[in-house]
Coordinates of C-alpha atoms in Angstrom, one line a residue:
V1 CA 119.7 115.2 114.5
S2 CA 121.7 116.2 111.3
T3 CA 121.0 114.0 108.0
Q4 CA 120.8 114.8 104.5
S5 CA 117.8 116.3 103.2
T6 CA 118.2 115.6 99.6
G7 CA 114.9 113.5 98.3
Q8 CA 113.0 115.1 101.5
H9 CA 109.9 115.7 99.5
Y10 CA 110.0 112.4 97.6
F11 CA 110.3 110.3 100.5
K12 CA 107.4 111.8 102.2
R13 CA 105.1 110.3 99.7
I14 CA 106.3 106.5 100.2
N15 CA 103.8 104.3 101.5
L16 CA 105.6 103.2 104.8
R17 CA 103.9 100.4 105.4
H18 CA 104.4 98.0 102.3
A19 CA 108.0 97.6 101.7
M20 CA 108.4 94.6 99.4
A21 CA 111.4 93.0 101.6
L22 CA 112.2 93.3 105.1
V23 CA 114.1 92.1 107.9
H24 CA 113.2 90.7 111.3
A25 CA 115.3 89.9 114.3
I26 CA 114.8 86.2 115.6
H27 CA 113.3 86.2 119.1
D28 CA 115.9 84.0 120.9
G29 CA 118.7 86.2 119.1
S30 CA 120.1 83.5 117.0
G31 CA 120.0 85.5 114.0
Y32 CA 117.5 87.3 111.1
L33 CA 115.0 86.6 109.3
I34 CA 115.0 88.2 105.9
A35 CA 112.0 88.6 103.3
I36 CA 112.4 89.6 99.6
G37 CA 109.4 89.7 97.4
R38 CA 107.6 85.8 98.3
E39 CA 110.8 84.2 99.3
L40 CA 112.1 84.2 103.2
Y41 CA 115.7 83.5 104.3
K42 CA 117.5 82.9 107.5
L43 CA 120.8 84.8 108.6
P44 CA 122.2 83.0 111.2
S45 CA 124.4 84.8 113.6
S46 CA 127.3 82.9 112.3
G47 CA 127.1 80.9 108.9
A48 CA 125.7 81.4 105.7
M49 CA 122.3 83.1 104.9
E50 CA 120.1 80.3 103.8
K51 CA 116.4 80.0 102.2
V52 CA 113.6 79.1 104.6
A53 CA 110.4 79.0 102.3
S54 CA 108.2 80.4 99.6
C55 CA 105.1 82.4 101.5
G56 CA 102.0 83.8 99.7
E57 CA 101.2 80.8 97.9
V58 CA 96.8 80.9 98.1
P59 CA 95.8 77.3 99.1
P60 CA 93.1 75.3 97.1
G61 CA 89.6 76.7 97.6
V62 CA 91.0 79.9 99.2
S63 CA 89.2 82.8 97.2
D64 CA 89.6 85.9 99.7
C65 CA 93.1 86.5 98.8
E66 CA 94.0 88.6 95.7
G67 CA 96.5 90.5 94.2
E68 CA 100.6 90.5 93.8
A69 CA 101.5 88.3 96.8
F70 CA 104.9 89.6 99.1
I71 CA 105.9 89.0 102.6
S72 CA 104.6 92.4 104.6
G73 CA 105.0 90.4 108.1
I74 CA 107.4 88.2 109.9
A75 CA 107.3 87.1 114.2
T76 CA 108.9 84.3 115.8
C77 CA 108.5 82.4 118.9
K78 CA 109.6 79.2 120.0
E79 CA 107.6 77.0 118.2
G80 CA 108.2 78.7 114.9
I81 CA 107.6 81.6 112.5
V82 CA 104.5 83.2 111.4
T83 CA 104.0 85.6 108.3
C84 CA 101.5 87.6 106.8
S85 CA 101.1 88.9 102.9
N86 CA 99.7 91.7 101.5
N87 CA 97.1 89.5 100.0
K88 CA 95.9 89.0 103.5
L89 CA 97.3 85.2 104.0
L90 CA 98.3 84.3 107.2
E91 CA 101.0 81.4 107.5
S92 CA 102.5 79.2 110.2
W93 CA 105.7 77.4 109.6
T94 CA 108.2 74.9 111.5
W95 CA 111.6 76.4 112.1
Q96 CA 112.5 73.9 109.0
G97 CA 110.4 75.5 106.8
T98 CA 107.4 73.3 106.8
R99 CA 104.0 75.1 106.8
T100 CA 101.7 74.0 109.5
A101 CA 98.7 76.1 108.7
N102 CA 97.2 79.0 107.1
A103 CA 94.3 81.7 107.9
V104 CA 93.0 84.6 105.9
A105 CA 93.1 87.9 107.7
V106 CA 89.7 90.0 107.7
K107 CA 91.9 93.2 106.2
R108 CA 95.2 93.5 104.2
P109 CA 97.6 93.5 107.6
T110 CA 99.6 96.3 109.1
A111 CA 101.4 94.7 111.8
L112 CA 102.5 91.2 113.0
R113 CA 103.4 90.4 116.5
I114 CA 103.1 87.4 119.1
S115 CA 101.8 88.0 122.6
P116 CA 104.5 87.3 125.4
S117 CA 101.8 86.5 127.7
D118 CA 99.4 83.6 126.0
G119 CA 101.4 83.2 122.8
R120 CA 98.5 84.5 120.4
V121 CA 99.3 86.2 117.0
V122 CA 98.2 89.7 116.8
V123 CA 97.2 91.3 113.6
S124 CA 96.2 94.9 113.0
D125 CA 95.4 95.9 109.5
K126 CA 94.1 98.5 107.3
A127 CA 90.6 98.8 108.5
G128 CA 91.8 99.8 111.8
D129 CA 91.1 96.3 113.6
A130 CA 93.2 94.2 115.5
Y131 CA 92.5 90.3 115.7
S132 CA 94.5 87.7 117.8
F133 CA 94.7 84.1 116.6
S134 CA 95.8 80.9 117.9
L135 CA 99.6 79.4 117.3
P136 CA 100.1 77.2 115.3
S137 CA 96.8 76.3 114.1
L138 CA 95.6 79.9 113.2
D139 CA 91.9 78.7 113.9
D140 CA 90.7 80.7 116.8
R141 CA 90.3 84.3 115.5
R142 CA 89.3 86.9 118.3
Y143 CA 88.6 90.3 118.2
L144 CA 90.6 92.9 120.1
L145 CA 89.7 96.6 119.2
G146 CA 89.3 98.9 116.7
H147 CA 90.1 102.7 115.7
V148 CA 88.1 104.7 113.5
S149 CA 91.4 105.0 110.8
V150 CA 93.9 102.9 109.5
I151 CA 96.3 101.0 112.4
M152 CA 99.7 102.0 111.1
D153 CA 101.9 99.9 113.5
C154 CA 100.9 97.9 116.9
I155 CA 103.5 96.2 119.6
L156 CA 102.6 94.4 123.0
T157 CA 104.7 95.5 125.7
R158 CA 107.4 92.8 127.2
D159 CA 105.3 92.0 130.0
G160 CA 102.4 91.1 128.1
R161 CA 100.2 93.6 129.9
Y162 CA 99.5 96.3 127.0
I163 CA 98.8 96.4 123.7
V164 CA 99.9 99.7 121.8
T165 CA 98.3 100.5 118.8
A166 CA 99.3 103.9 116.7
D167 CA 96.9 105.2 113.8
R168 CA 96.8 107.3 110.9
D169 CA 94.5 110.0 113.0
E170 CA 97.8 111.1 114.7
K171 CA 96.6 108.8 118.2
V172 CA 98.2 105.9 120.1
R173 CA 96.0 104.1 122.0
V174 CA 97.3 101.9 125.0
S175 CA 94.9 99.2 125.6
H176 CA 94.8 96.4 128.9
Y177 CA 95.7 92.8 126.8
P178 CA 93.8 90.5 126.0
N179 CA 90.5 92.8 127.4
C180 CA 91.4 95.2 125.0
Y181 CA 88.2 97.1 125.5
N182 CA 89.7 98.3 128.7
V183 CA 91.4 101.3 127.6
H184 CA 94.6 102.5 129.6
S185 CA 95.5 105.5 127.9
Y186 CA 95.8 107.7 125.0
L187 CA 99.0 109.0 124.2
L188 CA 98.2 112.6 122.4
G189 CA 100.9 115.1 121.1
H190 CA 101.5 114.3 117.0
T191 CA 99.9 116.5 114.8
E192 CA 100.1 113.7 111.8
F193 CA 100.1 109.8 111.4
V194 CA 101.9 107.8 113.8
H195 CA 103.7 105.3 111.6
R196 CA 106.2 103.5 114.3
V197 CA 106.4 102.8 118.2
V198 CA 108.9 100.8 119.8
Q199 CA 109.5 99.9 123.9
T200 CA 112.4 101.7 124.8
G201 CA 112.5 100.4 128.6
N202 CA 109.8 98.8 131.0
T203 CA 107.8 101.8 131.3
T204 CA 108.7 104.1 128.3
L205 CA 107.6 104.4 124.6
A206 CA 108.9 105.9 121.6
T207 CA 107.0 107.2 118.8
I208 CA 107.7 109.0 115.3
G209 CA 104.9 110.2 112.8
G210 CA 104.3 112.4 110.2
D211 CA 104.8 115.5 111.6
E212 CA 108.5 114.6 111.7
R213 CA 108.8 114.7 115.7
L214 CA 110.3 111.5 117.8
M215 CA 108.6 111.5 121.1
L216 CA 109.3 109.7 124.4
W217 CA 106.5 108.6 126.6
D218 CA 106.2 107.3 130.2
L219 CA 103.9 104.4 129.8
Q220 CA 102.4 104.8 133.5
S221 CA 101.9 108.3 133.6
S222 CA 101.0 108.8 129.9
T223 CA 103.3 111.9 129.5
V224 CA 105.8 113.3 127.3
T225 CA 109.2 113.0 128.8
A226 CA 111.3 114.1 125.3
T227 CA 110.6 115.2 122.0
I228 CA 112.8 116.1 119.2
Q229 CA 111.9 117.8 115.8
L230 CA 113.3 116.1 112.9
D231 CA 114.3 117.6 109.8
Q232 CA 112.9 114.8 107.6
L233 CA 110.8 112.0 107.6
F234 CA 112.4 108.8 108.8
S235 CA 111.2 105.4 107.7
T236 CA 112.1 103.3 110.9
L237 CA 112.6 103.4 114.2
T238 CA 114.6 100.5 116.2
A239 CA 115.1 100.2 120.1
L240 CA 118.1 98.9 120.9
P241 CA 117.3 97.7 124.8
S242 CA 120.6 96.7 126.0
T243 CA 122.2 99.5 124.9
H244 CA 119.7 102.2 125.5
F245 CA 120.2 103.7 122.0
L246 CA 117.5 104.7 119.4
L247 CA 118.3 103.9 115.9
L248 CA 116.4 106.3 113.3
S249 CA 117.1 105.0 109.6
S250 CA 116.4 107.7 106.6
P251 CA 116.9 106.3 102.8
T252 CA 120.6 107.2 103.1
T253 CA 121.7 107.3 106.8
L254 CA 121.6 106.1 110.0
S255 CA 121.4 108.0 113.4
L256 CA 122.1 106.5 117.0
L257 CA 120.1 108.6 119.9
S258 CA 120.3 108.2 123.6
A259 CA 116.8 106.0 124.5
K260 CA 116.9 108.3 127.6
D261 CA 116.9 111.5 126.6
L262 CA 116.6 111.6 122.6
S263 CA 120.3 113.3 122.5
H264 CA 121.9 112.9 118.8
L265 CA 125.2 110.5 119.2
H266 CA 126.2 109.5 115.8
T267 CA 125.0 109.7 112.0
V268 CA 126.9 107.5 109.6
P269 CA 125.9 107.7 105.9
V270 CA 124.6 103.9 104.2
E271 CA 125.8 102.6 100.8
G272 CA 122.7 102.1 99.1
T273 CA 119.0 102.8 99.7
V274 CA 117.6 101.7 103.1
V275 CA 114.3 99.2 103.1
S276 CA 114.3 97.7 106.4
V277 CA 115.9 97.6 109.8
A278 CA 116.4 95.3 112.5
S279 CA 118.6 94.5 115.6
R280 CA 118.8 91.9 118.5
E281 CA 119.3 92.4 122.4
D282 CA 122.6 92.8 122.4
G283 CA 122.6 95.8 120.1
E284 CA 123.7 94.2 116.7
I285 CA 122.0 95.8 113.6
V286 CA 121.2 94.5 110.4
V287 CA 120.3 96.7 107.5
L288 CA 118.6 95.5 104.1
T289 CA 119.1 97.9 101.2
K290 CA 118.3 97.7 98.0
E291 CA 121.5 96.5 96.9
S292 CA 122.7 94.5 99.8
I293 CA 122.9 93.3 103.5
L294 CA 124.7 95.1 106.1
R295 CA 125.9 94.4 109.6
Y296 CA 126.5 96.8 112.1
S297 CA 127.8 96.5 115.6
V298 CA 127.1 99.2 118.1
S299 CA 129.7 101.2 120.4
P300 CA 129.9 104.5 122.3
D301 CA 132.2 105.5 119.2
G302 CA 129.6 104.7 116.6
L303 CA 128.4 102.3 114.4
T304 CA 131.0 99.9 112.5
C305 CA 129.7 98.2 109.2
T306 CA 130.5 94.7 108.0
P307 CA 128.9 93.7 104.8
V308 CA 126.7 90.3 104.7
E309 CA 127.6 87.5 102.0
V310 CA 124.1 86.5 100.4
C311 CA 123.1 83.0 99.1
E312 CA 122.4 82.5 95.6
G313 CA 119.5 83.0 94.0
V314 CA 118.5 86.4 95.7
V315 CA 117.2 88.6 93.1
W316 CA 117.9 92.4 94.3
G317 CA 115.0 93.5 91.6
D318 CA 112.5 92.5 94.3
V319 CA 113.7 94.7 96.7
R320 CA 111.6 97.9 96.3
V321 CA 109.5 100.5 98.4
S322 CA 106.1 101.2 96.9
S323 CA 105.8 104.6 95.6
Q324 CA 101.9 104.6 96.1
P325 CA 101.0 107.7 98.6
E326 CA 99.6 108.0 102.1
R327 CA 96.5 110.5 101.9
K328 CA 94.1 111.1 104.4
K329 CA 90.6 110.7 103.2
P330 CA 88.8 114.1 102.5
A331 CA 86.8 115.3 106.0
G332 CA 84.0 116.5 104.2
N333 CA 83.3 113.2 102.1
K334 CA 79.4 112.1 103.0
G335 CA 80.4 108.7 102.1
F336 CA 83.5 108.7 104.4
E337 CA 81.5 110.0 106.9
A338 CA 78.7 107.4 106.3
Y339 CA 81.7 104.6 106.5
Y340 CA 83.1 106.0 110.1
E341 CA 79.8 105.8 111.3
R342 CA 79.2 102.2 110.5
K343 CA 82.6 102.1 111.7
R344 CA 82.0 103.2 115.0
K345 CA 79.1 101.2 115.4
R346 CA 80.7 98.3 114.8
I347 CA 83.5 98.7 117.5
E348 CA 81.0 99.5 119.7
D349 CA 79.1 96.0 119.0
E350 CA 82.1 94.0 119.0
T351 CA 83.1 95.8 122.6
A352 CA 79.8 94.9 123.8
K353 CA 80.2 91.3 122.9
A354 CA 83.7 91.2 124.4
E355 CA 82.8 92.9 128.0
A356 CA 79.3 90.5 128.0
K357 CA 81.4 87.4 127.3
V358 CA 83.8 88.5 130.3
C359 CA 80.9 88.9 132.6
V360 CA 79.3 85.5 131.9
S361 CA 82.7 83.9 132.3

């Protein structure tokens, strides 16, 4: 992939999981949800952008949420919208912007998804655990699985059979859902943290990591079918299922690749600094930058860009990416060794409880 290398070393230090603005494609293809700080907006397929809600406000009596609140995750389904904030607050909303329930995550969330099989909200966190919550009440929390290190990304396959979790220790775990103690396989090949995983086909996945490698996997055989070495660390990886393309974004470029063999097709420059990218099933792409919102259409000839008119009241000064570094914990630190040992024991206990519950039922 041909990209600009300017600013490469700076971008490697960016905390990729905690942008203060993001864009999410609505599940039914009707448009996009855009989060800027605490504010949630809807960008329909046609029409003007409008505000939906202000998220992250801690309800009275809740003491486990702390820190400056901004939206860190969005998921949608027929019943409504679910958001998570960096202060650990989970909220469910109607499509009209009325909050229906809230809950507090165990640790700060890193990914938020809705299962296509049972409709539950799945949350992964910085402690390396994943839980599911009932929707829309968010009151029935169930432990799913645990990693020894931070879960950087989490997805559920389209058929709802598997949950795929990528962590900071180079591992990608494929587990049966909802009985996640039953591990299908591990996808091992990256040499640094894996920060993004997407499903590219019915039985194929793509992953990208801190080793600057993009890898294509066969889900059933757990083997690598293609891999390329990138010349810089890309922030987002997006699948375009109907077009069989993958989209990579750097701070200043968008690159289109084949989802079949990872061959490079096109690279286009972006006006502004890319913060977040989302796509619909038909291949339409919305790119959120620090300065504006851009809508792209995909064709065999490349990417065509159309600027989006934003609604009044959007404060672009809130659109920024955290510059806090993602660093690995020192392997020789005795304090961390004790932490990891407690973590392993807790995962074993939780798994044993889940297995026992299944046997009883």
